[in-house]
């Protein structure tokens, strides 16, 4: 079980809620590949207190194929400290998780061939108390992440009931970054020249 992520008495503070990145997820743009019910992936993102609400919908892979990919964009850049996964019972929990940072449009062929930023062997975690710590230096300035779940604990489907992300968000909205970069340039013509020559900012991978 993971330790608390910051410096105070966790008995006197709701650590899970205060460090949750739930409100910074661009939920309408969250997608999944190989989900049995289209759009069901959005139901697994919810406040920590609701993580065990089994009456709600959940994400499940197509029968006979337990592999899943979940794409999660954020409304502002974030720093991710840990990830929690609540899976299904009876071998339906994902057994591995591989994460890619700031990569758009990853499909199953990409996920199998690309090197993830980090990967974990998961435990069957039905209550959400286990957290998987990230290599924090690799999870700075995150605009989106892709989670690849290649297999379950033996079932022919994978179920996910909750995905929780903890960390910190910058106070800058992603769509404001370009304008601010433009405004701090000393001369608009310099900015234009750099842009035309392929210069400028690049995403952290």
JSON list of C-alpha atoms in Angstrom, two decimals:
[
{"chain": "A", "resi": 1, "resn": "UNK", "atom": "CA", "xyz": [0.00, 0.00, 0.00]},
{"chain": "A", "resi": 2, "resn": "UNK", "atom": "CA", "xyz": [1.34, 3.40, -0.92]},
{"chain": "A", "resi": 3, "resn": "UNK", "atom": "CA", "xyz": [2.35, 5.94, 1.65]},
{"chain": "A", "resi": 4, "resn": "UNK", "atom": "CA", "xyz": [0.87, 9.41, 1.85]},
{"chain": "A", "resi": 5, "resn": "UNK", "atom": "CA", "xyz": [2.27, 11.72, -0.78]},
{"chain": "A", "resi": 6, "resn": "UNK", "atom": "CA", "xyz": [2.86, 14.84, 1.31]},
{"chain": "A", "resi": 7, "resn": "UNK", "atom": "CA", "xyz": [3.89, 16.19, 4.70]},
{"chain": "A", "resi": 8, "resn": "UNK", "atom": "CA", "xyz": [1.17, 16.21, 7.32]},
{"chain": "A", "resi": 9, "resn": "UNK", "atom": "CA", "xyz": [-0.90, 13.92, 9.51]},
{"chain": "A", "resi": 10, "resn": "UNK", "atom": "CA", "xyz": [-3.19, 12.06, 7.13]},
{"chain": "A", "resi": 11, "resn": "UNK", "atom": "CA", "xyz": [-5.51, 11.30, 10.01]},
{"chain": "A", "resi": 12, "resn": "UNK", "atom": "CA", "xyz": [-6.37, 15.00, 10.11]},
{"chain": "A", "resi": 13, "resn": "UNK", "atom": "CA", "xyz": [-6.69, 15.62, 6.39]},
{"chain": "A", "resi": 14, "resn": "UNK", "atom": "CA", "xyz": [-8.48, 14.08, 3.44]},
{"chain": "A", "resi": 15, "resn": "UNK", "atom": "CA", "xyz": [-5.41, 13.47, 1.34]},
{"chain": "A", "resi": 16, "resn": "UNK", "atom": "CA", "xyz": [-7.21, 11.62, -1.41]},
{"chain": "A", "resi": 17, "resn": "UNK", "atom": "CA", "xyz": [-9.57, 14.46, -2.26]},
{"chain": "A", "resi": 18, "resn": "UNK", "atom": "CA", "xyz": [-7.10, 17.31, -1.91]},
{"chain": "A", "resi": 19, "resn": "UNK", "atom": "CA", "xyz": [-4.60, 15.77, -4.32]},
{"chain": "A", "resi": 20, "resn": "UNK", "atom": "CA", "xyz": [-7.12, 14.34, -6.79]},
{"chain": "A", "resi": 21, "resn": "UNK", "atom": "CA", "xyz": [-6.75, 15.41, -10.42]},
{"chain": "A", "resi": 22, "resn": "UNK", "atom": "CA", "xyz": [-10.35, 14.43, -11.22]},
{"chain": "A", "resi": 23, "resn": "UNK", "atom": "CA", "xyz": [-11.52, 18.02, -11.74]},
{"chain": "A", "resi": 24, "resn": "UNK", "atom": "CA", "xyz": [-8.68, 18.64, -14.21]},
{"chain": "A", "resi": 25, "resn": "UNK", "atom": "CA", "xyz": [-9.60, 15.76, -16.55]},
{"chain": "A", "resi": 26, "resn": "UNK", "atom": "CA", "xyz": [-11.21, 16.83, -19.84]},
{"chain": "A", "resi": 27, "resn": "UNK", "atom": "CA", "xyz": [-13.86, 14.17, -19.35]},
{"chain": "A", "resi": 28, "resn": "UNK", "atom": "CA", "xyz": [-15.76, 14.69, -22.60]},
{"chain": "A", "resi": 29, "resn": "UNK", "atom": "CA", "xyz": [-12.58, 13.84, -24.54]},
{"chain": "A", "resi": 30, "resn": "UNK", "atom": "CA", "xyz": [-11.61, 10.70, -22.58]},
{"chain": "A", "resi": 31, "resn": "UNK", "atom": "CA", "xyz": [-11.72, 7.68, -24.90]},
{"chain": "A", "resi": 32, "resn": "UNK", "atom": "CA", "xyz": [-10.99, 3.95, -24.81]},
{"chain": "A", "resi": 33, "resn": "UNK", "atom": "CA", "xyz": [-10.10, 1.34, -27.40]},
{"chain": "A", "resi": 34, "resn": "UNK", "atom": "CA", "xyz": [-11.79, -2.09, -27.23]},
{"chain": "A", "resi": 35, "resn": "UNK", "atom": "CA", "xyz": [-14.50, -0.99, -24.79]},
{"chain": "A", "resi": 36, "resn": "UNK", "atom": "CA", "xyz": [-17.62, -3.18, -25.02]},
{"chain": "A", "resi": 37, "resn": "UNK", "atom": "CA", "xyz": [-19.98, -0.22, -24.45]},
{"chain": "A", "resi": 38, "resn": "UNK", "atom": "CA", "xyz": [-18.98, 2.92, -26.28]},
{"chain": "A", "resi": 39, "resn": "UNK", "atom": "CA", "xyz": [-18.36, 5.86, -23.94]},
{"chain": "A", "resi": 40, "resn": "UNK", "atom": "CA", "xyz": [-18.40, 3.71, -20.80]},
{"chain": "A", "resi": 41, "resn": "UNK", "atom": "CA", "xyz": [-14.80, 4.69, -20.04]},
{"chain": "A", "resi": 42, "resn": "UNK", "atom": "CA", "xyz": [-15.95, 8.12, -18.87]},
{"chain": "A", "resi": 43, "resn": "UNK", "atom": "CA", "xyz": [-17.85, 6.50, -15.98]},
{"chain": "A", "resi": 44, "resn": "UNK", "atom": "CA", "xyz": [-14.65, 5.30, -14.26]},
{"chain": "A", "resi": 45, "resn": "UNK", "atom": "CA", "xyz": [-13.50, 8.85, -13.52]},
{"chain": "A", "resi": 46, "resn": "UNK", "atom": "CA", "xyz": [-15.22, 10.18, -10.41]},
{"chain": "A", "resi": 47, "resn": "UNK", "atom": "CA", "xyz": [-14.48, 11.69, -7.01]},
{"chain": "A", "resi": 48, "resn": "UNK", "atom": "CA", "xyz": [-12.52, 9.46, -4.63]},
{"chain": "A", "resi": 49, "resn": "UNK", "atom": "CA", "xyz": [-15.49, 9.10, -2.31]},
{"chain": "A", "resi": 50, "resn": "UNK", "atom": "CA", "xyz": [-17.51, 7.49, -5.12]},
{"chain": "A", "resi": 51, "resn": "UNK", "atom": "CA", "xyz": [-14.84, 5.02, -6.26]},
{"chain": "A", "resi": 52, "resn": "UNK", "atom": "CA", "xyz": [-16.71, 1.99, -4.84]},
{"chain": "A", "resi": 53, "resn": "UNK", "atom": "CA", "xyz": [-20.14, 2.97, -6.17]},
{"chain": "A", "resi": 54, "resn": "UNK", "atom": "CA", "xyz": [-20.91, -0.32, -7.92]},
{"chain": "A", "resi": 55, "resn": "UNK", "atom": "CA", "xyz": [-24.34, 0.84, -9.09]},
{"chain": "A", "resi": 56, "resn": "UNK", "atom": "CA", "xyz": [-22.73, 3.00, -11.76]},
{"chain": "A", "resi": 57, "resn": "UNK", "atom": "CA", "xyz": [-21.48, 1.89, -15.17]},
{"chain": "A", "resi": 58, "resn": "UNK", "atom": "CA", "xyz": [-17.95, 0.57, -15.59]},
{"chain": "A", "resi": 59, "resn": "UNK", "atom": "CA", "xyz": [-15.45, -0.01, -18.36]},
{"chain": "A", "resi": 60, "resn": "UNK", "atom": "CA", "xyz": [-15.25, -3.51, -19.78]},
{"chain": "A", "resi": 61, "resn": "UNK", "atom": "CA", "xyz": [-13.33, -4.86, -22.74]},
{"chain": "A", "resi": 62, "resn": "UNK", "atom": "CA", "xyz": [-14.95, -6.84, -25.52]},
{"chain": "A", "resi": 63, "resn": "UNK", "atom": "CA", "xyz": [-15.49, -10.50, -24.67]},
{"chain": "A", "resi": 64, "resn": "UNK", "atom": "CA", "xyz": [-12.52, -12.69, -25.47]},
{"chain": "A", "resi": 65, "resn": "UNK", "atom": "CA", "xyz": [-10.12, -9.75, -25.67]},
{"chain": "A", "resi": 66, "resn": "UNK", "atom": "CA", "xyz": [-9.03, -8.30, -22.31]},
{"chain": "A", "resi": 67, "resn": "UNK", "atom": "CA", "xyz": [-6.71, -5.62, -23.76]},
{"chain": "A", "resi": 68, "resn": "UNK", "atom": "CA", "xyz": [-7.71, -1.98, -23.19]},
{"chain": "A", "resi": 69, "resn": "UNK", "atom": "CA", "xyz": [-6.27, 1.44, -24.00]},
{"chain": "A", "resi": 70, "resn": "UNK", "atom": "CA", "xyz": [-7.51, 4.54, -22.15]},
{"chain": "A", "resi": 71, "resn": "UNK", "atom": "CA", "xyz": [-6.67, 8.06, -23.36]},
{"chain": "A", "resi": 72, "resn": "UNK", "atom": "CA", "xyz": [-6.94, 10.82, -20.72]},
{"chain": "A", "resi": 73, "resn": "UNK", "atom": "CA", "xyz": [-6.51, 14.51, -21.68]},
{"chain": "A", "resi": 74, "resn": "UNK", "atom": "CA", "xyz": [-6.34, 17.30, -19.09]},
{"chain": "A", "resi": 75, "resn": "UNK", "atom": "CA", "xyz": [-7.69, 20.85, -19.12]},
{"chain": "A", "resi": 76, "resn": "UNK", "atom": "CA", "xyz": [-4.36, 22.15, -17.80]},
{"chain": "A", "resi": 77, "resn": "UNK", "atom": "CA", "xyz": [-0.88, 20.71, -17.55]},
{"chain": "A", "resi": 78, "resn": "UNK", "atom": "CA", "xyz": [-0.53, 18.46, -14.51]},
{"chain": "A", "resi": 79, "resn": "UNK", "atom": "CA", "xyz": [2.13, 16.67, -12.50]},
{"chain": "A", "resi": 80, "resn": "UNK", "atom": "CA", "xyz": [1.10, 13.09, -11.70]},
{"chain": "A", "resi": 81, "resn": "UNK", "atom": "CA", "xyz": [2.28, 11.53, -8.44]},
{"chain": "A", "resi": 82, "resn": "UNK", "atom": "CA", "xyz": [0.30, 8.29, -8.39]},
{"chain": "A", "resi": 83, "resn": "UNK", "atom": "CA", "xyz": [-2.38, 6.23, -10.13]},
{"chain": "A", "resi": 84, "resn": "UNK", "atom": "CA", "xyz": [-5.05, 4.04, -8.50]},
{"chain": "A", "resi": 85, "resn": "UNK", "atom": "CA", "xyz": [-7.03, 1.37, -10.34]},
{"chain": "A", "resi": 86, "resn": "UNK", "atom": "CA", "xyz": [-10.12, -0.48, -9.06]},
{"chain": "A", "resi": 87, "resn": "UNK", "atom": "CA", "xyz": [-10.71, -3.52, -11.25]},
{"chain": "A", "resi": 88, "resn": "UNK", "atom": "CA", "xyz": [-13.33, -6.22, -11.46]},
{"chain": "A", "resi": 89, "resn": "UNK", "atom": "CA", "xyz": [-13.56, -9.38, -9.38]},
{"chain": "A", "resi": 90, "resn": "UNK", "atom": "CA", "xyz": [-13.05, -13.00, -10.48]},
{"chain": "A", "resi": 91, "resn": "UNK", "atom": "CA", "xyz": [-9.89, -12.40, -12.48]},
{"chain": "A", "resi": 92, "resn": "UNK", "atom": "CA", "xyz": [-11.32, -9.43, -14.41]},
{"chain": "A", "resi": 93, "resn": "UNK", "atom": "CA", "xyz": [-8.94, -6.84, -12.95]},
{"chain": "A", "resi": 94, "resn": "UNK", "atom": "CA", "xyz": [-6.10, -5.65, -15.19]},
{"chain": "A", "resi": 95, "resn": "UNK", "atom": "CA", "xyz": [-2.81, -7.31, -14.23]},
{"chain": "A", "resi": 96, "resn": "UNK", "atom": "CA", "xyz": [-0.44, -4.85, -15.92]},
{"chain": "A", "resi": 97, "resn": "UNK", "atom": "CA", "xyz": [-0.46, -1.14, -16.72]},
{"chain": "A", "resi": 98, "resn": "UNK", "atom": "CA", "xyz": [1.80, 0.71, -19.14]},
{"chain": "A", "resi": 99, "resn": "UNK", "atom": "CA", "xyz": [1.71, 4.52, -19.38]},
{"chain": "A", "resi": 100, "resn": "UNK", "atom": "CA", "xyz": [2.61, 6.90, -22.21]},
{"chain": "A", "resi": 101, "resn": "UNK", "atom": "CA", "xyz": [2.83, 10.67, -21.66]},
{"chain": "A", "resi": 102, "resn": "UNK", "atom": "CA", "xyz": [1.85, 13.40, -24.14]},
{"chain": "A", "resi": 103, "resn": "UNK", "atom": "CA", "xyz": [1.23, 10.99, -27.02]},
{"chain": "A", "resi": 104, "resn": "UNK", "atom": "CA", "xyz": [-1.92, 11.32, -29.13]},
{"chain": "A", "resi": 105, "resn": "UNK", "atom": "CA", "xyz": [-3.63, 8.57, -31.09]},
{"chain": "A", "resi": 106, "resn": "UNK", "atom": "CA", "xyz": [-1.87, 5.50, -29.67]},
{"chain": "A", "resi": 107, "resn": "UNK", "atom": "CA", "xyz": [-3.42, 2.26, -30.94]},
{"chain": "A", "resi": 108, "resn": "UNK", "atom": "CA", "xyz": [-2.70, -1.33, -29.91]},
{"chain": "A", "resi": 109, "resn": "UNK", "atom": "CA", "xyz": [0.13, -1.76, -32.41]},
{"chain": "A", "resi": 110, "resn": "UNK", "atom": "CA", "xyz": [1.77, 1.42, -31.11]},
{"chain": "A", "resi": 111, "resn": "UNK", "atom": "CA", "xyz": [1.32, 0.38, -27.50]},
{"chain": "A", "resi": 112, "resn": "UNK", "atom": "CA", "xyz": [2.98, -2.96, -28.11]},
{"chain": "A", "resi": 113, "resn": "UNK", "atom": "CA", "xyz": [5.94, -1.51, -30.00]},
{"chain": "A", "resi": 114, "resn": "UNK", "atom": "CA", "xyz": [6.60, 1.71, -28.07]},
{"chain": "A", "resi": 115, "resn": "UNK", "atom": "CA", "xyz": [8.56, 2.02, -24.85]},
{"chain": "A", "resi": 116, "resn": "UNK", "atom": "CA", "xyz": [6.27, 3.30, -22.06]},
{"chain": "A", "resi": 117, "resn": "UNK", "atom": "CA", "xyz": [7.34, 6.03, -19.66]},
{"chain": "A", "resi": 118, "resn": "UNK", "atom": "CA", "xyz": [6.60, 3.59, -16.84]},
{"chain": "A", "resi": 119, "resn": "UNK", "atom": "CA", "xyz": [4.90, 0.24, -16.34]},
{"chain": "A", "resi": 120, "resn": "UNK", "atom": "CA", "xyz": [3.59, -1.68, -13.35]},
{"chain": "A", "resi": 121, "resn": "UNK", "atom": "CA", "xyz": [2.50, -5.18, -12.42]},
{"chain": "A", "resi": 122, "resn": "UNK", "atom": "CA", "xyz": [-0.85, -4.56, -10.76]},
{"chain": "A", "resi": 123, "resn": "UNK", "atom": "CA", "xyz": [-2.51, -6.23, -7.80]},
{"chain": "A", "resi": 124, "resn": "UNK", "atom": "CA", "xyz": [-6.19, -7.20, -7.73]},
{"chain": "A", "resi": 125, "resn": "UNK", "atom": "CA", "xyz": [-7.31, -4.01, -6.02]},
{"chain": "A", "resi": 126, "resn": "UNK", "atom": "CA", "xyz": [-11.06, -3.99, -5.42]},
{"chain": "A", "resi": 127, "resn": "UNK", "atom": "CA", "xyz": [-11.17, -1.13, -2.91]},
{"chain": "A", "resi": 128, "resn": "UNK", "atom": "CA", "xyz": [-8.88, 1.53, -4.34]},
{"chain": "A", "resi": 129, "resn": "UNK", "atom": "CA", "xyz": [-6.45, 1.84, -1.45]},
{"chain": "A", "resi": 130, "resn": "UNK", "atom": "CA", "xyz": [-3.43, 0.75, -3.49]},
{"chain": "A", "resi": 131, "resn": "UNK", "atom": "CA", "xyz": [-1.65, 3.52, -5.37]},
{"chain": "A", "resi": 132, "resn": "UNK", "atom": "CA", "xyz": [1.10, 3.11, -7.91]},
{"chain": "A", "resi": 133, "resn": "UNK", "atom": "CA", "xyz": [3.75, 5.78, -7.51]},
{"chain": "A", "resi": 134, "resn": "UNK", "atom": "CA", "xyz": [5.08, 7.38, -10.68]},
{"chain": "A", "resi": 135, "resn": "UNK", "atom": "CA", "xyz": [8.65, 8.30, -11.46]},
{"chain": "A", "resi": 136, "resn": "UNK", "atom": "CA", "xyz": [7.68, 11.86, -10.67]},
{"chain": "A", "resi": 137, "resn": "UNK", "atom": "CA", "xyz": [10.36, 13.52, -12.81]},
{"chain": "A", "resi": 138, "resn": "UNK", "atom": "CA", "xyz": [8.88, 11.76, -15.85]},
{"chain": "A", "resi": 139, "resn": "UNK", "atom": "CA", "xyz": [5.35, 13.01, -15.14]},
{"chain": "A", "resi": 140, "resn": "UNK", "atom": "CA", "xyz": [5.82, 16.78, -15.24]},
{"chain": "A", "resi": 141, "resn": "UNK", "atom": "CA", "xyz": [3.95, 19.08, -17.68]},
{"chain": "A", "resi": 142, "resn": "UNK", "atom": "CA", "xyz": [1.53, 16.30, -18.62]},
{"chain": "A", "resi": 143, "resn": "UNK", "atom": "CA", "xyz": [-1.13, 17.37, -21.12]},
{"chain": "A", "resi": 144, "resn": "UNK", "atom": "CA", "xyz": [-2.46, 13.84, -21.62]},
{"chain": "A", "resi": 145, "resn": "UNK", "atom": "CA", "xyz": [-1.65, 10.27, -20.70]},
{"chain": "A", "resi": 146, "resn": "UNK", "atom": "CA", "xyz": [-2.49, 6.96, -22.29]},
{"chain": "A", "resi": 147, "resn": "UNK", "atom": "CA", "xyz": [-2.95, 3.88, -20.10]},
{"chain": "A", "resi": 148, "resn": "UNK", "atom": "CA", "xyz": [-2.41, 0.49, -21.74]},
{"chain": "A", "resi": 149, "resn": "UNK", "atom": "CA", "xyz": [-3.81, -2.56, -19.97]},
{"chain": "A", "resi": 150, "resn": "UNK", "atom": "CA", "xyz": [-2.53, -5.56, -21.96]},
{"chain": "A", "resi": 151, "resn": "UNK", "atom": "CA", "xyz": [-4.12, -8.36, -19.94]},
{"chain": "A", "resi": 152, "resn": "UNK", "atom": "CA", "xyz": [-6.35, -9.36, -17.03]},
{"chain": "A", "resi": 153, "resn": "UNK", "atom": "CA", "xyz": [-5.82, -11.82, -14.17]},
{"chain": "A", "resi": 154, "resn": "UNK", "atom": "CA", "xyz": [-7.02, -14.71, -16.34]},
{"chain": "A", "resi": 155, "resn": "UNK", "atom": "CA", "xyz": [-10.56, -13.72, -17.30]},
{"chain": "A", "resi": 156, "resn": "UNK", "atom": "CA", "xyz": [-11.46, -13.28, -20.96]},
{"chain": "A", "resi": 157, "resn": "UNK", "atom": "CA", "xyz": [-12.48, -9.67, -20.29]},
{"chain": "A", "resi": 158, "resn": "UNK", "atom": "CA", "xyz": [-10.99, -6.80, -18.30]},
{"chain": "A", "resi": 159, "resn": "UNK", "atom": "CA", "xyz": [-13.18, -4.65, -16.05]},
{"chain": "A", "resi": 160, "resn": "UNK", "atom": "CA", "xyz": [-12.22, -1.27, -14.60]},
{"chain": "A", "resi": 161, "resn": "UNK", "atom": "CA", "xyz": [-14.52, 0.46, -12.12]},
{"chain": "A", "resi": 162, "resn": "UNK", "atom": "CA", "xyz": [-12.34, 3.40, -11.13]},
{"chain": "A", "resi": 163, "resn": "UNK", "atom": "CA", "xyz": [-9.21, 5.23, -12.27]},
{"chain": "A", "resi": 164, "resn": "UNK", "atom": "CA", "xyz": [-7.83, 7.79, -9.84]},
{"chain": "A", "resi": 165, "resn": "UNK", "atom": "CA", "xyz": [-4.98, 10.19, -10.51]},
{"chain": "A", "resi": 166, "resn": "UNK", "atom": "CA", "xyz": [-3.21, 12.20, -7.84]},
{"chain": "A", "resi": 167, "resn": "UNK", "atom": "CA", "xyz": [-0.86, 15.11, -8.26]},
{"chain": "A", "resi": 168, "resn": "UNK", "atom": "CA", "xyz": [-0.86, 18.82, -8.90]},
{"chain": "A", "resi": 169, "resn": "UNK", "atom": "CA", "xyz": [-2.19, 20.98, -11.72]},
{"chain": "A", "resi": 170, "resn": "UNK", "atom": "CA", "xyz": [-0.65, 24.16, -12.99]},
{"chain": "A", "resi": 171, "resn": "UNK", "atom": "CA", "xyz": [-2.95, 27.16, -12.84]},
{"chain": "A", "resi": 172, "resn": "UNK", "atom": "CA", "xyz": [-2.57, 27.72, -16.57]},
{"chain": "A", "resi": 173, "resn": "UNK", "atom": "CA", "xyz": [-5.16, 26.41, -19.00]},
{"chain": "A", "resi": 174, "resn": "UNK", "atom": "CA", "xyz": [-3.65, 24.60, -21.96]},
{"chain": "A", "resi": 175, "resn": "UNK", "atom": "CA", "xyz": [-5.31, 26.84, -24.55]},
{"chain": "A", "resi": 176, "resn": "UNK", "atom": "CA", "xyz": [-3.72, 29.91, -22.92]},
{"chain": "A", "resi": 177, "resn": "UNK", "atom": "CA", "xyz": [-0.13, 28.69, -23.25]},
{"chain": "A", "resi": 178, "resn": "UNK", "atom": "CA", "xyz": [0.30, 29.68, -26.90]},
{"chain": "A", "resi": 179, "resn": "UNK", "atom": "CA", "xyz": [-0.96, 33.22, -26.31]},
{"chain": "A", "resi": 180, "resn": "UNK", "atom": "CA", "xyz": [1.35, 33.79, -23.36]},
{"chain": "A", "resi": 181, "resn": "UNK", "atom": "CA", "xyz": [4.37, 32.52, -25.28]},
{"chain": "A", "resi": 182, "resn": "UNK", "atom": "CA", "xyz": [3.52, 34.91, -28.11]},
{"chain": "A", "resi": 183, "resn": "UNK", "atom": "CA", "xyz": [3.14, 37.89, -25.80]},
{"chain": "A", "resi": 184, "resn": "UNK", "atom": "CA", "xyz": [6.53, 37.46, -24.12]},
{"chain": "A", "resi": 185, "resn": "UNK", "atom": "CA", "xyz": [8.38, 37.35, -27.42]},
{"chain": "A", "resi": 186, "resn": "UNK", "atom": "CA", "xyz": [10.28, 40.66, -27.89]},
{"chain": "A", "resi": 187, "resn": "UNK", "atom": "CA", "xyz": [9.24, 41.12, -31.50]},
{"chain": "A", "resi": 188, "resn": "UNK", "atom": "CA", "xyz": [6.25, 39.60, -33.36]},
{"chain": "A", "resi": 189, "resn": "UNK", "atom": "CA", "xyz": [8.32, 39.21, -36.50]},
{"chain": "A", "resi": 190, "resn": "UNK", "atom": "CA", "xyz": [10.90, 37.19, -34.58]},
{"chain": "A", "resi": 191, "resn": "UNK", "atom": "CA", "xyz": [8.14, 34.94, -33.36]},
{"chain": "A", "resi": 192, "resn": "UNK", "atom": "CA", "xyz": [6.84, 34.48, -36.89]},
{"chain": "A", "resi": 193, "resn": "UNK", "atom": "CA", "xyz": [10.29, 33.61, -38.17]},
{"chain": "A", "resi": 194, "resn": "UNK", "atom": "CA", "xyz": [10.81, 30.98, -35.48]},
{"chain": "A", "resi": 195, "resn": "UNK", "atom": "CA", "xyz": [7.41, 29.46, -36.12]},
{"chain": "A", "resi": 196, "resn": "UNK", "atom": "CA", "xyz": [7.99, 29.28, -39.87]},
{"chain": "A", "resi": 197, "resn": "UNK", "atom": "CA", "xyz": [11.36, 27.66, -39.38]},
{"chain": "A", "resi": 198, "resn": "UNK", "atom": "CA", "xyz": [9.91, 24.92, -37.21]},
{"chain": "A", "resi": 199, "resn": "UNK", "atom": "CA", "xyz": [11.07, 26.37, -33.90]},
{"chain": "A", "resi": 200, "resn": "UNK", "atom": "CA", "xyz": [9.02, 26.93, -30.80]},
{"chain": "A", "resi": 201, "resn": "UNK", "atom": "CA", "xyz": [7.87, 24.77, -28.00]},
{"chain": "A", "resi": 202, "resn": "UNK", "atom": "CA", "xyz": [7.77, 21.01, -28.14]},
{"chain": "A", "resi": 203, "resn": "UNK", "atom": "CA", "xyz": [5.90, 18.64, -25.89]},
{"chain": "A", "resi": 204, "resn": "UNK", "atom": "CA", "xyz": [7.69, 16.67, -23.20]},
{"chain": "A", "resi": 205, "resn": "UNK", "atom": "CA", "xyz": [7.60, 12.97, -23.86]}
]
